[in-house]
Coordinates of C-alpha atoms in Angstrom, one line a residue:
M1 CA 0.0 0.0 0.0
L2 CA 1.3 3.4 -0.9
K3 CA 1.9 5.8 2.0
P4 CA 2.3 9.4 0.7
L5 CA 4.6 11.8 2.4
I6 CA 3.8 15.4 1.3
T7 CA 5.8 18.5 1.9
V8 CA 4.8 22.0 0.7
S9 CA 7.3 24.8 0.9
K10 CA 8.2 28.0 -0.9
G11 CA 8.9 27.5 -4.5
F12 CA 8.7 23.8 -4.3
C13 CA 5.9 21.3 -4.1
M14 CA 7.7 18.1 -3.1
L15 CA 5.9 14.8 -3.1
S16 CA 7.5 11.7 -1.8
I17 CA 6.2 8.2 -2.2
Q18 CA 7.8 5.5 -0.1
Q19 CA 7.4 2.0 -1.4
N20 CA 9.8 -0.9 -0.7
G21 CA 12.4 1.5 0.3
Q22 CA 12.2 3.6 -2.8
I23 CA 11.7 7.4 -2.6
C24 CA 10.6 9.4 -5.6
A25 CA 10.6 13.2 -5.3
V26 CA 10.1 16.0 -7.6
D27 CA 11.7 19.4 -7.3
P28 CA 10.3 21.9 -9.9
V29 CA 13.1 24.3 -10.8
I30 CA 13.4 27.1 -13.3
S31 CA 15.1 25.9 -16.4
M32 CA 14.1 22.2 -16.2
N33 CA 12.2 19.8 -14.1
V34 CA 14.6 17.4 -12.5
L35 CA 13.1 13.9 -11.6
S36 CA 15.1 12.2 -8.9
L37 CA 14.8 8.6 -7.9
N38 CA 16.9 7.3 -4.9
N39 CA 18.8 10.6 -5.1
R40 CA 19.8 10.0 -8.7
R41 CA 18.6 12.3 -11.6
T42 CA 16.6 10.2 -13.9
T43 CA 14.6 12.5 -16.2
E44 CA 15.0 16.1 -17.4
L45 CA 12.0 17.7 -19.0
P46 CA 11.9 21.3 -20.4
V47 CA 9.4 23.4 -18.5
Y48 CA 6.2 24.1 -20.3
K49 CA 4.6 27.2 -18.9
W50 CA 4.7 26.6 -15.1
Q51 CA 4.7 23.0 -14.1
L52 CA 4.5 21.0 -11.0
L53 CA 5.4 17.4 -11.9
F54 CA 4.8 14.6 -9.5
H55 CA 6.4 11.2 -10.4
I56 CA 5.3 8.2 -8.6
T57 CA 7.6 5.2 -9.0
Q58 CA 6.3 1.6 -8.8
T59 CA 8.1 -1.5 -8.0
H60 CA 7.5 -2.7 -11.6
N61 CA 9.1 0.5 -13.0
R62 CA 5.8 1.9 -14.3
S63 CA 4.9 5.5 -13.6
T64 CA 2.1 8.1 -13.7
A65 CA 2.7 11.8 -13.5
I66 CA 0.3 14.5 -12.6
H67 CA 0.7 17.8 -14.3
C68 CA -0.6 21.1 -13.0
S69 CA -0.5 24.0 -15.5
K70 CA -0.4 27.5 -14.1
Y71 CA -1.0 30.8 -15.9
S72 CA 0.1 33.9 -14.2
S73 CA -1.1 33.5 -10.6
R74 CA -4.2 31.4 -11.2
L75 CA -4.6 27.7 -11.5
N76 CA -6.1 27.4 -15.0
S77 CA -6.3 23.7 -15.6
V78 CA -5.5 20.4 -14.0
E79 CA -5.0 17.3 -16.1
L80 CA -3.6 13.9 -15.9
W81 CA -0.6 13.2 -18.1
R82 CA 0.7 9.7 -18.6
G83 CA 4.1 8.9 -20.0
E84 CA 4.9 6.0 -22.2
M85 CA 5.2 3.7 -19.3
A86 CA 2.2 4.9 -17.5
S87 CA -0.2 2.6 -15.8
A88 CA -3.8 3.7 -15.1
T89 CA -4.0 1.3 -12.2
T90 CA -1.1 2.8 -10.3
F91 CA -3.3 4.3 -7.7
S92 CA -6.9 5.3 -7.3
S93 CA -8.4 8.3 -9.0
M94 CA -9.3 9.7 -5.5
L95 CA -5.8 9.6 -4.4
Q96 CA -4.6 11.3 -7.6
F97 CA -7.1 14.1 -7.0
F98 CA -6.1 14.5 -3.4
F99 CA -2.5 14.9 -4.4
I100 CA -3.3 17.5 -7.1
I101 CA -5.5 19.6 -4.8
F102 CA -3.3 19.3 -1.7
C103 CA -0.1 20.2 -3.4
C104 CA -1.4 22.8 -5.8
L105 CA -3.4 24.6 -3.1
G106 CA -0.1 24.7 -1.0
Y107 CA 1.9 26.0 -3.9
F108 CA -0.5 28.7 -4.9
S109 CA -1.5 29.8 -1.4
F110 CA 0.5 33.1 -1.9
A111 CA -0.6 34.2 -5.3
F112 CA 0.4 37.9 -5.2
T113 CA -1.4 40.2 -7.6
S114 CA 0.0 43.2 -9.4
Q115 CA -1.7 45.4 -6.9
D116 CA 0.1 43.6 -4.1
Y117 CA 3.4 44.3 -5.7
A118 CA 2.3 48.0 -6.3
N119 CA 1.5 48.2 -2.6
A120 CA 4.9 46.8 -1.7
L121 CA 6.5 49.2 -4.2
E122 CA 5.0 52.2 -2.5
K123 CA 6.1 51.0 0.9
S124 CA 9.6 50.1 -0.2
I125 CA 10.1 53.7 -1.3
L126 CA 8.4 55.2 1.7
F127 CA 11.0 53.5 3.9
F128 CA 13.6 55.9 2.8
E129 CA 11.7 58.8 4.5
G130 CA 12.4 57.0 7.7
Q131 CA 16.1 57.1 7.0
R132 CA 16.3 60.8 6.2
S133 CA 18.8 63.0 7.9
G134 CA 18.5 66.9 7.9
K135 CA 15.6 69.3 7.7
L136 CA 12.5 67.3 6.7
P137 CA 10.2 68.6 4.1
S138 CA 6.6 69.6 4.5
N139 CA 5.4 66.6 2.6
Q140 CA 7.2 64.1 4.8
R141 CA 4.9 61.1 5.1
L142 CA 6.5 59.2 8.0
T143 CA 5.5 61.9 10.4
W144 CA 7.0 60.3 13.5
R145 CA 10.3 61.3 12.3
G146 CA 11.7 64.9 13.0
D147 CA 14.6 67.0 11.9
S148 CA 18.1 65.7 12.8
G149 CA 21.7 66.4 12.1
L150 CA 21.1 69.9 11.0
S151 CA 24.6 71.1 12.0
D152 CA 26.4 68.2 10.4
G153 CA 29.7 69.5 9.0
S154 CA 29.6 72.8 10.7
S155 CA 32.6 72.3 12.9
Y156 CA 34.5 71.6 9.8
H157 CA 33.1 74.7 8.0
V158 CA 31.2 72.6 5.4
N159 CA 27.5 72.0 5.1
L160 CA 26.8 68.3 5.3
A161 CA 23.2 68.3 6.4
G162 CA 21.0 65.8 4.6
G163 CA 21.5 62.4 3.2
Y164 CA 20.6 59.0 4.7
Y165 CA 21.4 57.0 7.9
D166 CA 22.4 53.7 6.4
A167 CA 20.5 51.3 8.8
G168 CA 19.4 51.2 12.4
D169 CA 22.0 53.7 13.7
N170 CA 22.6 57.4 13.2
V171 CA 25.8 57.5 11.1
K172 CA 25.9 58.6 7.5
F173 CA 28.2 56.2 5.8
G174 CA 29.3 57.4 2.3
L175 CA 30.0 54.0 0.6
P176 CA 26.7 52.3 1.3
M177 CA 24.8 55.6 0.7
A178 CA 26.3 56.0 -2.7
F179 CA 25.6 52.4 -3.6
T180 CA 22.0 52.8 -2.5
T181 CA 21.8 55.8 -4.7
T182 CA 23.2 54.0 -7.7
L183 CA 20.9 51.0 -7.3
L184 CA 17.8 53.3 -6.7
S185 CA 18.8 55.1 -9.9
W186 CA 19.3 51.8 -11.8
S187 CA 15.9 50.7 -10.6
V188 CA 14.3 53.8 -12.1
I189 CA 16.4 53.5 -15.3
E190 CA 15.3 50.0 -16.0
F191 CA 11.8 49.8 -14.5
G192 CA 10.7 53.4 -13.9
S193 CA 8.1 53.1 -16.7
S194 CA 6.3 50.6 -14.5
M195 CA 6.3 52.6 -11.4
Q196 CA 3.3 54.7 -12.4
N197 CA 2.3 57.0 -9.5
Q198 CA 5.4 56.1 -7.5
I199 CA 7.9 57.5 -10.0
E200 CA 8.1 60.9 -8.4
N201 CA 8.5 59.4 -4.9
A202 CA 11.3 57.3 -6.3
K203 CA 13.0 60.3 -7.8
A204 CA 12.6 62.2 -4.5
A205 CA 14.4 59.3 -2.7
I206 CA 17.2 59.5 -5.1
R207 CA 17.4 63.3 -5.0
W208 CA 17.6 63.4 -1.2
S209 CA 20.8 61.4 -1.5
T210 CA 22.2 63.2 -4.6
D211 CA 21.8 66.6 -3.0
Y212 CA 23.9 65.4 -0.2
L213 CA 26.5 63.7 -2.4
L214 CA 26.9 66.9 -4.5
K215 CA 27.7 68.9 -1.3
A216 CA 30.1 66.2 -0.2
A217 CA 31.9 66.2 -3.5
T218 CA 32.1 70.0 -4.2
A219 CA 32.6 71.6 -0.8
T220 CA 36.4 71.4 -0.9
P221 CA 38.7 71.0 -3.9
D222 CA 40.4 67.6 -4.3
T223 CA 38.3 66.3 -1.3
L224 CA 35.3 64.0 -0.9
Y225 CA 33.5 64.0 2.4
V226 CA 32.6 60.3 3.0
Q227 CA 31.1 60.0 6.5
V228 CA 29.5 61.9 9.3
G229 CA 29.4 60.3 12.8
D230 CA 31.8 58.3 14.8
P231 CA 30.3 54.7 14.5
N232 CA 32.1 53.4 17.5
L233 CA 30.7 56.0 19.8
D234 CA 27.3 56.0 18.1
H235 CA 27.0 52.3 18.7
Q236 CA 27.5 52.9 22.4
C237 CA 24.2 54.8 22.5
W238 CA 20.6 54.0 21.7
E239 CA 18.9 57.2 20.9
R240 CA 16.7 58.6 18.3
P241 CA 18.4 60.8 15.6
E242 CA 16.5 63.9 16.8
D243 CA 18.2 63.6 20.2
M244 CA 21.6 62.4 19.2
D245 CA 24.5 64.0 21.1
T246 CA 27.3 61.7 20.0
P247 CA 30.3 63.3 18.2
R248 CA 29.4 64.2 14.6
N249 CA 32.9 63.7 13.4
V250 CA 33.5 64.3 9.7
Y251 CA 35.7 62.0 7.6
K252 CA 37.1 62.7 4.2
V253 CA 39.4 61.3 1.5
T254 CA 42.0 63.5 -0.1
M255 CA 45.0 63.3 -2.4
Q256 CA 47.2 62.3 0.6
N257 CA 44.6 59.9 2.1
P258 CA 42.8 58.5 -1.0
G259 CA 39.6 56.5 -1.2
S260 CA 39.2 55.3 -4.7
D261 CA 36.4 52.9 -3.7
V262 CA 34.1 55.3 -2.1
A263 CA 34.9 58.1 -4.6
A264 CA 34.3 55.9 -7.7
E265 CA 31.0 54.6 -6.2
T266 CA 30.0 58.3 -5.5
A267 CA 30.8 58.9 -9.2
A268 CA 28.7 56.0 -10.2
A269 CA 25.8 57.2 -8.1
L270 CA 25.9 60.7 -9.6
A271 CA 26.2 59.4 -13.2
A272 CA 23.3 57.0 -12.7
A273 CA 21.1 59.7 -11.2
S274 CA 21.9 62.0 -14.1
I275 CA 20.2 59.5 -16.3
V276 CA 17.1 59.5 -14.1
F277 CA 16.8 63.4 -14.2
K278 CA 17.9 63.8 -17.8
E279 CA 14.3 64.5 -19.1
S280 CA 12.6 66.0 -16.1
D281 CA 15.5 68.4 -14.8
S282 CA 18.2 68.7 -17.5
S283 CA 20.3 71.3 -15.6
Y284 CA 20.3 69.2 -12.5
S285 CA 21.2 66.1 -14.6
T286 CA 24.1 68.0 -16.2
K287 CA 25.4 69.1 -12.8
L288 CA 25.2 65.5 -11.6
L289 CA 27.2 64.2 -14.6
H290 CA 29.8 66.8 -14.6
T291 CA 30.4 66.3 -10.9
A292 CA 30.5 62.5 -11.4
M293 CA 33.3 63.0 -14.0
K294 CA 35.3 65.2 -11.6
V295 CA 35.0 62.7 -8.7
F296 CA 35.8 59.8 -10.9
D297 CA 39.0 61.6 -12.1
F298 CA 39.9 62.2 -8.4
A299 CA 39.3 58.5 -7.6
D300 CA 41.4 57.3 -10.5
R301 CA 44.2 59.9 -10.1
Y302 CA 44.7 59.3 -6.4
R303 CA 44.4 55.6 -6.0
G304 CA 44.0 53.8 -2.7
S305 CA 41.4 52.2 -0.5
Y306 CA 39.5 54.3 2.0
S307 CA 39.7 51.5 4.5
S308 CA 43.4 52.1 4.6
S309 CA 43.0 55.9 4.9
L310 CA 40.3 55.9 7.5
S311 CA 40.8 52.6 9.3
S312 CA 38.6 52.2 12.4
A313 CA 36.2 55.0 11.3
V314 CA 34.9 52.6 8.6
C315 CA 36.1 49.2 9.6
P316 CA 34.7 46.7 10.4
F317 CA 31.4 48.5 9.6
Y318 CA 31.9 49.1 5.8
C319 CA 35.4 48.0 5.1
S320 CA 36.2 47.8 1.4
Y321 CA 37.1 44.2 1.4
S322 CA 37.1 43.8 -2.4
G323 CA 39.5 46.7 -2.9
Y324 CA 38.9 49.7 -5.1
Q325 CA 39.5 48.2 -8.6
D326 CA 35.9 47.0 -9.0
E327 CA 34.5 50.5 -8.1
L328 CA 36.8 52.2 -10.6
L329 CA 35.4 49.9 -13.4
W330 CA 31.9 50.3 -12.1
G331 CA 32.2 54.1 -12.0
A332 CA 33.7 54.3 -15.5
S333 CA 30.9 52.0 -16.8
W334 CA 28.1 54.3 -15.4
I335 CA 29.7 57.5 -16.7
H336 CA 30.1 55.8 -20.1
R337 CA 26.4 55.0 -20.1
A338 CA 25.3 58.4 -19.0
S339 CA 27.6 60.4 -21.2
Q340 CA 28.5 58.1 -24.2
N341 CA 31.8 59.9 -24.0
G342 CA 34.3 57.7 -25.9
S343 CA 37.2 58.3 -23.4
Y344 CA 35.2 56.1 -20.8
L345 CA 34.8 53.4 -23.3
A346 CA 38.6 53.6 -23.9
Y347 CA 39.1 53.5 -20.1
I348 CA 37.0 50.3 -19.8
Q349 CA 38.9 48.7 -22.7
S350 CA 42.2 49.5 -21.4
N351 CA 41.7 48.8 -17.7
G352 CA 39.0 46.1 -17.6
H353 CA 41.5 43.2 -17.5
T354 CA 43.2 44.6 -14.4
M355 CA 40.0 45.6 -12.7
G356 CA 38.1 42.3 -12.6
S357 CA 36.7 41.9 -16.1
D358 CA 38.4 38.4 -16.4
D359 CA 37.2 37.2 -13.0
D360 CA 34.0 35.3 -12.2
D361 CA 32.5 36.7 -9.0
Y362 CA 29.2 35.7 -7.4
S363 CA 28.4 38.4 -4.9
F364 CA 26.9 41.8 -5.7
S365 CA 26.8 44.2 -2.8
W366 CA 27.8 47.6 -1.4
D367 CA 31.3 46.2 -1.3
D368 CA 31.8 44.1 -4.5
K369 CA 30.4 45.5 -7.9
R370 CA 31.8 43.1 -10.3
P371 CA 28.6 41.1 -11.2
G372 CA 26.8 44.3 -11.6
T373 CA 29.4 45.9 -13.8
K374 CA 29.4 42.9 -16.1
I375 CA 25.6 42.8 -16.5
L376 CA 25.6 46.6 -17.1
L377 CA 28.3 46.3 -19.8
S378 CA 26.7 43.2 -21.3
K379 CA 23.8 45.5 -22.6
E380 CA 26.4 47.1 -24.9
F381 CA 27.2 43.8 -26.5
L382 CA 23.6 42.6 -26.7
E383 CA 22.3 45.8 -28.3
K384 CA 25.2 46.8 -30.4
T385 CA 27.3 43.6 -30.7
T386 CA 30.3 45.6 -29.5
A387 CA 33.0 43.0 -29.7
E388 CA 34.9 44.4 -26.7
F389 CA 32.0 43.7 -24.4
Q390 CA 31.5 40.0 -25.4
L391 CA 33.6 39.1 -22.5
Y392 CA 31.2 40.8 -20.1
K393 CA 28.2 38.9 -21.6
S394 CA 30.1 35.6 -21.1
H395 CA 30.9 36.4 -17.5
S396 CA 27.3 37.6 -16.9
D397 CA 26.1 34.2 -18.1
N398 CA 28.5 32.5 -15.7
Y399 CA 27.0 34.6 -12.8
I400 CA 23.4 34.0 -13.8
C401 CA 23.9 30.3 -14.4
S402 CA 25.4 29.8 -11.0
L403 CA 22.0 30.9 -9.6
I404 CA 19.9 28.5 -11.5
P405 CA 19.3 25.0 -10.1
G406 CA 19.8 22.2 -12.7
T407 CA 22.4 24.0 -14.8
S408 CA 26.0 22.6 -15.0
S409 CA 27.2 25.9 -13.4
F410 CA 24.8 25.9 -10.5
Q411 CA 26.6 26.7 -7.2
A412 CA 24.3 28.9 -5.2
Q413 CA 22.9 27.9 -1.8
Y414 CA 19.1 28.1 -1.1
T415 CA 17.3 27.6 2.1
P416 CA 14.8 24.6 2.4
G417 CA 12.1 27.2 1.7
G418 CA 13.8 28.4 -1.5
L419 CA 15.5 31.6 -0.4
F420 CA 18.9 32.5 -1.9
Y421 CA 21.3 32.3 0.9
K422 CA 24.7 34.1 1.0
A423 CA 25.6 35.1 4.6
S424 CA 24.4 34.9 8.2
E425 CA 24.3 38.8 8.6
S426 CA 21.8 40.7 6.6
N427 CA 21.3 38.1 4.0
L428 CA 18.4 39.8 2.3
Q429 CA 20.8 42.4 0.9
Y430 CA 22.2 39.7 -1.3
V431 CA 18.7 38.4 -2.2
T432 CA 17.4 41.8 -3.3
S433 CA 20.6 42.7 -5.3
T434 CA 20.7 39.3 -7.0
T435 CA 17.0 39.5 -7.8
F436 CA 17.5 42.9 -9.4
L437 CA 20.4 41.6 -11.5
L438 CA 18.3 38.6 -12.6
L439 CA 15.5 40.8 -13.9
T440 CA 17.8 43.4 -15.4
Y441 CA 19.6 40.7 -17.4
A442 CA 16.3 39.2 -18.3
K443 CA 15.3 42.5 -19.8
Y444 CA 18.5 42.8 -21.7
L445 CA 18.2 39.3 -23.0
G446 CA 14.5 39.5 -23.8
S447 CA 14.9 42.8 -25.7
N448 CA 17.6 41.3 -27.9
G449 CA 16.5 37.8 -28.4
G450 CA 19.3 36.5 -26.2
V451 CA 19.7 33.7 -23.8
A452 CA 22.2 32.8 -21.0
R453 CA 24.4 30.0 -21.9
C454 CA 25.2 27.5 -19.3
G455 CA 27.6 25.0 -20.6
G456 CA 25.6 22.9 -23.0
S457 CA 22.2 24.3 -22.0
T458 CA 20.6 27.6 -22.1
V459 CA 18.4 29.7 -19.8
T460 CA 15.8 32.0 -21.2
A461 CA 14.8 35.4 -19.9
E462 CA 11.5 34.0 -18.8
S463 CA 13.4 31.5 -16.6
L464 CA 15.3 34.3 -14.9
V465 CA 12.1 36.2 -14.2
A466 CA 10.5 33.1 -12.6
Q467 CA 13.5 32.7 -10.4
A468 CA 13.5 36.3 -9.4
K469 CA 9.7 36.1 -8.6
K470 CA 10.4 33.3 -6.1
Q471 CA 12.7 35.5 -4.2
V472 CA 10.4 38.6 -4.2
D473 CA 7.4 36.4 -3.1
Y474 CA 9.5 34.8 -0.3
I475 CA 10.3 38.2 1.1
L476 CA 6.7 39.3 0.9
G477 CA 5.4 36.3 2.9
D478 CA 5.4 33.2 0.6
N479 CA 7.9 31.3 2.9
P480 CA 7.7 28.6 5.6
A481 CA 7.1 31.2 8.4
K482 CA 4.4 32.8 6.4
M483 CA 5.9 36.1 7.4
S484 CA 6.6 39.2 5.3
Y485 CA 10.1 40.5 5.9
M486 CA 8.9 44.0 4.7
V487 CA 7.6 45.9 7.7
G488 CA 4.1 47.0 7.3
F489 CA 3.2 44.7 4.4
G490 CA 0.9 41.8 4.8
N491 CA -0.9 40.5 7.9
K492 CA 2.3 39.2 9.7
Y493 CA 5.6 41.0 9.7
P494 CA 8.4 41.7 12.3
Q495 CA 7.5 43.8 15.2
H496 CA 10.9 44.3 17.0
V497 CA 13.0 46.1 14.3
H498 CA 16.6 46.9 15.2
H499 CA 16.3 50.6 14.5
R500 CA 16.8 53.4 17.0
G501 CA 14.3 55.9 15.6
S502 CA 11.6 53.3 15.2
S503 CA 12.1 51.6 18.6
V504 CA 12.2 54.7 20.8
P505 CA 9.0 56.8 21.2
S506 CA 8.8 59.6 18.8
I507 CA 9.5 63.3 19.7
H508 CA 5.7 63.9 19.2
A509 CA 4.7 61.2 21.6
H510 CA 7.6 61.9 24.0
P511 CA 8.9 65.4 23.6
D512 CA 11.4 65.2 26.4
R513 CA 14.9 64.1 25.4
I514 CA 15.8 60.5 25.8
S515 CA 19.5 60.2 26.6
C516 CA 22.1 57.9 25.2
N517 CA 21.9 55.3 28.0
D518 CA 18.2 55.7 28.7
G519 CA 17.5 54.5 25.3
F520 CA 18.8 51.0 25.9
H521 CA 15.5 50.3 27.8
Y522 CA 13.8 50.4 24.5
L523 CA 16.4 48.2 22.8
Y524 CA 15.9 45.4 25.2
S525 CA 12.1 45.8 25.6
G526 CA 9.9 43.1 24.5
S527 CA 7.2 45.5 23.3
P528 CA 6.7 46.1 19.5
N529 CA 8.3 49.1 18.0
P530 CA 6.1 52.1 18.7
N531 CA 6.9 53.7 15.3
V532 CA 6.3 51.5 12.3
L533 CA 9.2 51.8 9.8
V534 CA 6.9 51.1 6.8
G535 CA 8.6 49.4 3.9
A536 CA 11.8 48.4 5.7
I537 CA 13.2 45.1 4.6
L538 CA 15.1 43.4 7.4
G539 CA 18.2 41.2 7.4
G540 CA 15.9 38.2 7.1
P541 CA 16.0 34.4 8.1
D542 CA 18.9 32.1 8.4
N543 CA 19.9 29.2 6.2
R544 CA 17.1 27.0 7.7
D545 CA 14.4 29.7 7.2
N546 CA 14.3 30.5 10.9
F547 CA 13.8 34.1 12.0
A548 CA 14.0 35.6 15.5
D549 CA 11.8 38.7 15.8
D550 CA 14.2 40.1 18.3
R551 CA 15.4 43.7 18.3
N552 CA 18.8 42.8 19.8
N553 CA 19.5 40.3 17.0
Y554 CA 20.7 42.9 14.5
R555 CA 21.9 40.2 12.0
Q556 CA 18.3 39.4 11.3
S557 CA 16.3 42.3 12.4
E558 CA 18.1 45.4 11.1
P559 CA 17.0 47.2 7.9
A560 CA 19.3 49.0 5.5
T561 CA 18.9 51.3 2.6
Y562 CA 20.9 49.1 0.3
I563 CA 18.5 46.2 1.0
N564 CA 15.6 48.3 -0.2
A565 CA 17.2 50.0 -3.2
P566 CA 17.3 47.2 -5.7
F567 CA 14.0 45.8 -4.4
V568 CA 12.3 48.9 -5.6
G569 CA 13.1 47.9 -9.2
A570 CA 12.1 44.3 -8.7
L571 CA 8.7 45.3 -7.3
A572 CA 8.2 47.9 -10.1
F573 CA 8.7 45.1 -12.6
F574 CA 6.1 42.7 -11.0
S575 CA 3.6 45.4 -10.3
A576 CA 3.3 45.9 -14.1
K577 CA 2.6 42.2 -14.7
N578 CA -1.0 40.8 -14.8

């Protein structure tokens, strides 16, 4: 007698049948369905639409499969499909029906609509208002926040008010802020046409940062201001930004103390933003691009890592572990795209081989830009067949193929629930950046009739979109915990966010100052955050899909601007899909 063992989890509808010691399981993946028998791959079938394929193995080596077709987010038809060795007497029709309904209902229980994605998009952009430093505008929507850091830079005779706090603290770190700005701009460049009524909010989020970066880049000749706030002292306090009295030290890179990494990323951010504003504000766009060129020249002329120049002020918080070569190529690539100036194309061609173009790299983050650069430059080859950029297309394929189960190049790690997993601390930053690259590359491939080549097989743009959708849906709540990792989205989301401003009563609710040490009462409190940081995506679950909703567990419960920035583009893409 057959005894079914059924497991339903994110992205997978796994059905195991145990009979005489034999286990048959099906793991639907993106590019192909891999049928496994006793842990050996036995059959590969190309995906037709969206399939869930259940393979029941009999002792006499006959089989029956059940095939569920899915169109968009709705179950359109259910049918029985029998292979050449099918046996109609394998098991009862009632049992077949039970398997179909049970597994398909589990698989489609989180069918997000375009409106759901649009709602999440709005919230993902709103989050940036909670991270604002400086004088807040009259149209500020997260009204529990107040003005802060108004005198930043004044003791150094520069105006460095504005910009963003990077995460749950009150420091303005230049490297992650610039990367956030680049990714927000890239989101608008690729998917802004799908943002509808959120496009102006997205532009406002970008401009809040670029206004600050312009001041940091132009206040003093041959100098880039890259940080405000002493992180070591800041982390000894738990106070809302409106009250902070920790030293607002200013850190800079100069000719004598270079920071090519942070300077080139700043150039990339300004150049990418210049594309965003080219049509709506041409003078501002021109200012951004010209400043980007000057900052890039400064980064390239005076080479060195800002980690070496600033040491404990930036390490271990945002050390440039990958060095500065990747940022130089990234910055040149963005200025090339924004300006179409031939000198930057020549720079890429001359320096690419010494700046990582020959290397395969599998992590895209505020620190390492290599995968992003290759996908950005692959567009040039796909659209114009520019021979010099074929190398970037090949390495982009290698990166993409590493993410796709079933390909010969597959090497990524996924949790049992289907989440891409890279690191124990703030893992969702890698999920959102990877998801964005999947969708952007899918766009480039789809627009030019291309595919990703993975050894002897190929992966289509549609397959990349499907893989990206799994990651987006997991973050929004289609996961084993049935929890949304975006604050304020869905019925269940984290309540104890590692964020000073969100966890301490607002200045409107508690006008009296809450001192540095008094604030720790709120850090260790078991009560939910009094101020909802709407749209914040947190660090996320561990490699077993476990998540501790604990404010003191910063590895999982802290948000960051660079987690949200690429997710804005991904949500925009899916909000436009029916």
